[in-house]
CSV table of C-alpha atoms in Angstrom, one decimal:
chain,number,residue,atom,x,y,z
A,1,MET,CA,-159.6,97.0,89.9
A,2,LYS,CA,-156.1,96.0,91.1
A,3,LYS,CA,-154.5,98.6,93.6
A,4,ILE,CA,-150.8,99.4,93.5
A,5,ALA,CA,-149.1,101.5,96.1
A,6,PHE,CA,-145.8,102.9,95.2
A,7,ILE,CA,-143.4,103.5,98.2
A,8,SER,CA,-140.5,105.8,97.7
A,9,ASP,CA,-138.2,108.3,99.4
A,10,TYR,CA,-139.3,111.0,96.8
A,11,PHE,CA,-141.8,111.5,94.0
A,12,ILE,CA,-142.0,113.8,91.1
A,13,SER,CA,-143.7,116.4,93.3
A,14,ASP,CA,-140.5,116.5,95.4
A,15,GLY,CA,-138.1,117.0,92.5
A,16,SER,CA,-137.3,115.9,89.0
A,17,GLY,CA,-134.3,113.5,89.3
A,18,GLY,CA,-134.0,110.6,87.0
A,19,ALA,CA,-135.4,108.2,89.5
A,20,GLU,CA,-138.5,110.3,90.3
A,21,LEU,CA,-139.1,110.8,86.5
A,22,THR,CA,-138.9,107.2,85.8
A,23,THR,CA,-141.3,106.4,88.7
A,24,ASP,CA,-143.7,108.9,87.6
A,25,ALA,CA,-143.8,107.3,84.0
A,26,ILE,CA,-144.3,103.9,85.5
A,27,MET,CA,-147.1,105.2,87.7
A,28,ARG,CA,-148.9,106.9,84.7
A,29,PHE,CA,-148.6,103.8,82.7
A,30,GLY,CA,-150.3,102.0,85.5
A,31,VAL,CA,-153.2,104.6,85.7
A,32,GLU,CA,-153.5,104.3,81.8
A,33,ARG,CA,-153.9,100.5,82.2
A,34,GLY,CA,-156.6,100.9,84.6
A,35,PHE,CA,-154.9,100.3,87.8
A,36,GLU,CA,-155.7,102.3,91.1
A,37,ILE,CA,-152.3,103.9,91.9
A,38,SER,CA,-151.3,105.6,95.0
A,39,ALA,CA,-148.0,107.1,96.4
A,40,ILE,CA,-146.5,106.8,99.8
A,41,HIS,CA,-143.3,108.5,101.0
A,42,CYS,CA,-141.0,106.1,103.0
A,43,ALA,CA,-140.7,108.6,105.7
A,44,ARG,CA,-144.6,108.5,106.3
A,45,LEU,CA,-145.2,104.8,106.0
A,46,ASP,CA,-146.2,103.1,109.0
A,47,LYS,CA,-147.0,99.4,110.1
A,48,LYS,CA,-150.7,100.3,110.2
A,49,THR,CA,-150.9,101.3,106.6
A,50,LEU,CA,-149.1,98.1,105.5
A,51,VAL,CA,-151.6,96.0,107.7
A,52,LYS,CA,-154.6,97.8,106.4
A,53,ASN,CA,-153.6,97.4,102.7
A,54,LYS,CA,-151.5,94.1,102.6
A,55,ASP,CA,-154.3,92.0,101.2
A,56,THR,CA,-155.7,94.4,98.6
A,57,HIS,CA,-152.5,96.1,97.3
A,58,HIS,CA,-149.3,95.0,95.6
A,59,PHE,CA,-146.6,97.4,96.6
A,60,ILE,CA,-143.9,98.7,94.3
A,61,VAL,CA,-140.9,99.9,96.2
A,62,CYS,CA,-138.6,102.5,94.6
A,63,ASN,CA,-135.8,104.3,96.3
A,64,PHE,CA,-136.2,103.1,99.9
A,65,PHE,CA,-133.2,104.7,101.7
A,66,GLN,CA,-135.5,106.2,104.3
A,67,LEU,CA,-137.7,103.0,104.8
A,68,HIS,CA,-137.3,101.7,108.3
A,69,ASP,CA,-135.7,98.1,108.7
A,70,ASP,CA,-138.8,96.9,110.8
A,71,LEU,CA,-141.2,97.8,107.9
A,72,LYS,CA,-138.8,95.9,105.4
A,73,LEU,CA,-139.0,93.0,107.8
A,74,TYR,CA,-142.8,93.2,108.1
A,75,MET,CA,-143.2,93.3,104.2
A,76,ILE,CA,-140.9,90.4,103.7
A,77,LYS,CA,-143.3,88.2,106.0
A,78,ASN,CA,-146.7,89.7,105.0
A,79,CYS,CA,-146.9,91.6,101.8
A,80,SER,CA,-146.9,91.3,98.0
A,81,TYR,CA,-144.2,93.7,96.7
A,82,SER,CA,-141.7,94.4,94.0
A,83,ILE,CA,-138.8,96.6,93.7
A,84,VAL,CA,-137.5,99.1,91.2
A,85,GLU,CA,-133.8,99.4,91.9
A,86,TYR,CA,-132.3,102.7,90.7
A,87,ASP,CA,-128.9,102.4,92.4
A,88,TYR,CA,-127.1,100.1,94.8
A,89,LYS,CA,-129.0,100.0,98.1
A,90,ILE,CA,-127.2,96.9,99.3
A,91,CYS,CA,-124.4,99.5,99.9
A,92,LYS,CA,-124.8,102.0,102.7
A,93,HIS,CA,-123.4,104.7,100.3
A,94,ARG,CA,-125.9,103.4,97.5
A,95,SER,CA,-122.7,103.1,95.2
A,96,PHE,CA,-119.8,100.7,95.2
A,97,GLU,CA,-117.6,103.3,93.7
A,98,LEU,CA,-118.5,105.7,96.3
A,99,HIS,CA,-118.0,103.3,98.9
A,100,GLN,CA,-114.3,102.6,97.8
A,101,LEU,CA,-113.6,106.5,97.4
A,102,LYS,CA,-115.0,107.2,100.9
A,103,GLU,CA,-113.7,104.2,103.0
A,104,GLY,CA,-110.6,103.1,100.8
A,105,GLU,CA,-111.7,99.5,100.6
A,106,PRO,CA,-114.3,97.7,98.4
A,107,CYS,CA,-117.9,97.5,99.7
A,108,ASP,CA,-118.6,94.7,102.1
A,109,CYS,CA,-122.0,96.0,103.3
A,110,GLU,CA,-123.8,92.7,102.4
A,111,THR,CA,-121.9,91.2,105.5
A,112,GLN,CA,-123.2,94.1,107.7
A,113,MET,CA,-126.7,94.2,109.4
A,114,HIS,CA,-127.9,97.0,107.0
A,115,GLY,CA,-126.7,95.0,104.0
A,116,LYS,CA,-128.2,91.6,105.3
A,117,ILE,CA,-131.6,93.1,105.7
A,118,ASN,CA,-131.6,94.6,102.2
A,119,SER,CA,-130.3,91.3,100.9
A,120,ALA,CA,-133.6,89.6,102.4
A,121,PHE,CA,-135.7,92.5,101.2
A,122,TYR,CA,-134.5,91.8,97.4
A,123,GLY,CA,-134.7,88.1,97.9
A,124,TYR,CA,-138.3,87.9,99.0
A,125,ALA,CA,-139.5,90.6,96.4
A,126,GLU,CA,-141.8,88.9,93.6
A,127,LYS,CA,-139.8,90.9,91.0
A,128,VAL,CA,-136.8,93.3,91.1
A,129,TRP,CA,-136.3,95.7,88.1
A,130,PHE,CA,-132.9,97.2,87.3
A,131,MET,CA,-131.7,100.0,85.2
A,132,SER,CA,-129.0,98.0,83.3
A,133,GLU,CA,-127.7,94.6,83.0
A,134,LYS,CA,-124.4,95.6,84.5
A,135,GLN,CA,-126.2,97.0,87.7
A,136,MET,CA,-128.2,93.8,87.9
A,137,ASN,CA,-125.3,91.6,87.7
A,138,MET,CA,-123.4,93.6,90.2
A,139,ILE,CA,-126.1,93.3,92.7
A,140,LEU,CA,-126.6,89.6,92.1
A,141,GLU,CA,-122.9,89.2,92.7
A,142,LYS,CA,-123.5,90.7,96.1
A,143,VAL,CA,-127.0,89.3,97.1
A,144,SER,CA,-127.1,85.4,97.1
A,145,ALA,CA,-130.8,85.5,98.2
A,146,LEU,CA,-131.8,87.2,94.9
A,147,LYS,CA,-132.5,84.8,92.2
A,148,ILE,CA,-132.1,85.8,88.5
A,149,GLU,CA,-135.4,84.5,87.4
A,150,ASN,CA,-136.9,87.1,89.6
A,151,CYS,CA,-134.9,89.9,88.0
A,152,GLU,CA,-135.6,91.9,84.8
A,153,VAL,CA,-133.8,94.8,83.2
A,154,LEU,CA,-136.2,97.7,82.9
A,155,ASN,CA,-134.0,100.6,82.0
A,156,SER,CA,-135.0,104.3,82.4
A,157,VAL,CA,-138.7,104.8,81.5
A,158,PHE,CA,-140.1,107.8,79.7
A,159,ASN,CA,-143.7,109.1,79.6
A,160,PRO,CA,-145.4,109.1,76.1
A,161,GLY,CA,-145.3,113.0,75.7
A,162,ASP,CA,-141.3,112.9,76.1
A,163,LEU,CA,-141.0,110.1,73.8
A,164,ARG,CA,-143.0,112.0,71.2
A,165,PHE,CA,-140.7,114.9,71.7
A,166,MET,CA,-137.6,112.8,71.3
A,167,PHE,CA,-138.8,111.3,68.1
A,168,SER,CA,-139.9,114.8,66.7
A,169,ILE,CA,-136.2,116.1,67.0
A,170,LYS,CA,-134.2,113.0,66.3
A,171,ASP,CA,-133.6,114.0,62.6
A,172,ASN,CA,-133.0,117.6,63.3
A,173,GLU,CA,-129.7,118.9,61.9
A,174,LYS,CA,-126.6,118.2,64.3
A,175,ASN,CA,-123.4,119.6,64.7
A,176,ASP,CA,-120.2,117.8,65.9
A,177,LYS,CA,-120.3,119.1,69.6
A,178,TYR,CA,-121.0,116.9,72.7
A,179,LEU,CA,-122.7,118.2,75.6
A,180,ILE,CA,-121.2,117.4,78.9
A,181,LEU,CA,-123.5,117.8,82.1
A,182,ASP,CA,-121.6,119.8,84.8
A,183,SER,CA,-121.3,117.8,87.8
A,184,VAL,CA,-119.2,117.5,91.0
A,185,SER,CA,-120.3,114.1,91.9
A,186,PRO,CA,-117.4,112.0,92.9
A,187,VAL,CA,-118.7,109.1,91.0
A,188,LYS,CA,-119.9,111.3,88.0
A,189,PRO,CA,-117.4,114.0,87.7
A,190,SER,CA,-117.5,116.2,84.6
A,191,THR,CA,-113.9,116.6,84.8
A,192,ALA,CA,-113.5,113.0,83.8
A,193,ALA,CA,-115.8,113.6,80.8
A,194,VAL,CA,-113.9,116.7,79.8
A,195,ALA,CA,-110.6,114.9,80.0
A,196,TYR,CA,-111.9,112.2,77.8
A,197,ALA,CA,-113.2,114.7,75.2
A,198,GLU,CA,-109.9,116.6,75.1
A,199,GLN,CA,-107.9,113.3,75.0
A,200,ASN,CA,-110.0,112.4,71.9
A,201,ASN,CA,-110.2,115.7,70.2
A,202,LEU,CA,-113.9,116.0,70.7
A,203,LYS,CA,-115.6,119.3,70.6
A,204,TYR,CA,-117.8,119.9,73.8
A,205,GLU,CA,-119.8,122.3,75.7
A,206,ILE,CA,-120.5,122.1,79.5
A,207,VAL,CA,-124.1,122.7,80.3
A,208,GLN,CA,-126.0,123.0,83.8
A,209,ASN,CA,-129.3,123.7,85.3
A,210,LEU,CA,-131.3,122.6,82.4
A,211,PRO,CA,-134.8,121.5,82.6
A,212,TYR,CA,-135.4,117.7,81.9
């Protein structure tokens, strides 16, 4: 049985953000296909664990903001691994837009040590999966070590139960109102969505704290 170890900052047991939900759906799919799946938090990963498992495991690295640079370098040289990229970790802010907002200039993190190590980490991965074609192209533009033939757009992933629920309600009667998720994130502000709705005479309702 092939063993796959997922490495991430957080898993579904830590919170139900979009990245954690997609990671959980991928892991469930692996279990259903007969793989032996394990989960390792970046903050708890050490070289001893990598050395012990490097010949028997393929590692899938998800959000790795807390992964130490020395472990990335060890994996580059010694491990079989792939990456699921949820944001833009070539950038120290994990977002080119947030970098511009905070520092007043375009992101140049790929020229800094942090960015160079992450560039190599992308480049030596067997496969890098992205959430959208636009995201993939933006990172390919920054990371010359990453080859397009090693990249694939995955999109968000849902578990079978969630998909069945979506299909069960897709034909329900609808009104003409749009829902806007309340957010104060500088790169996903609900104020921008509200302004768009009002400029285009769209009916809307702001929602918050809803379960997935």
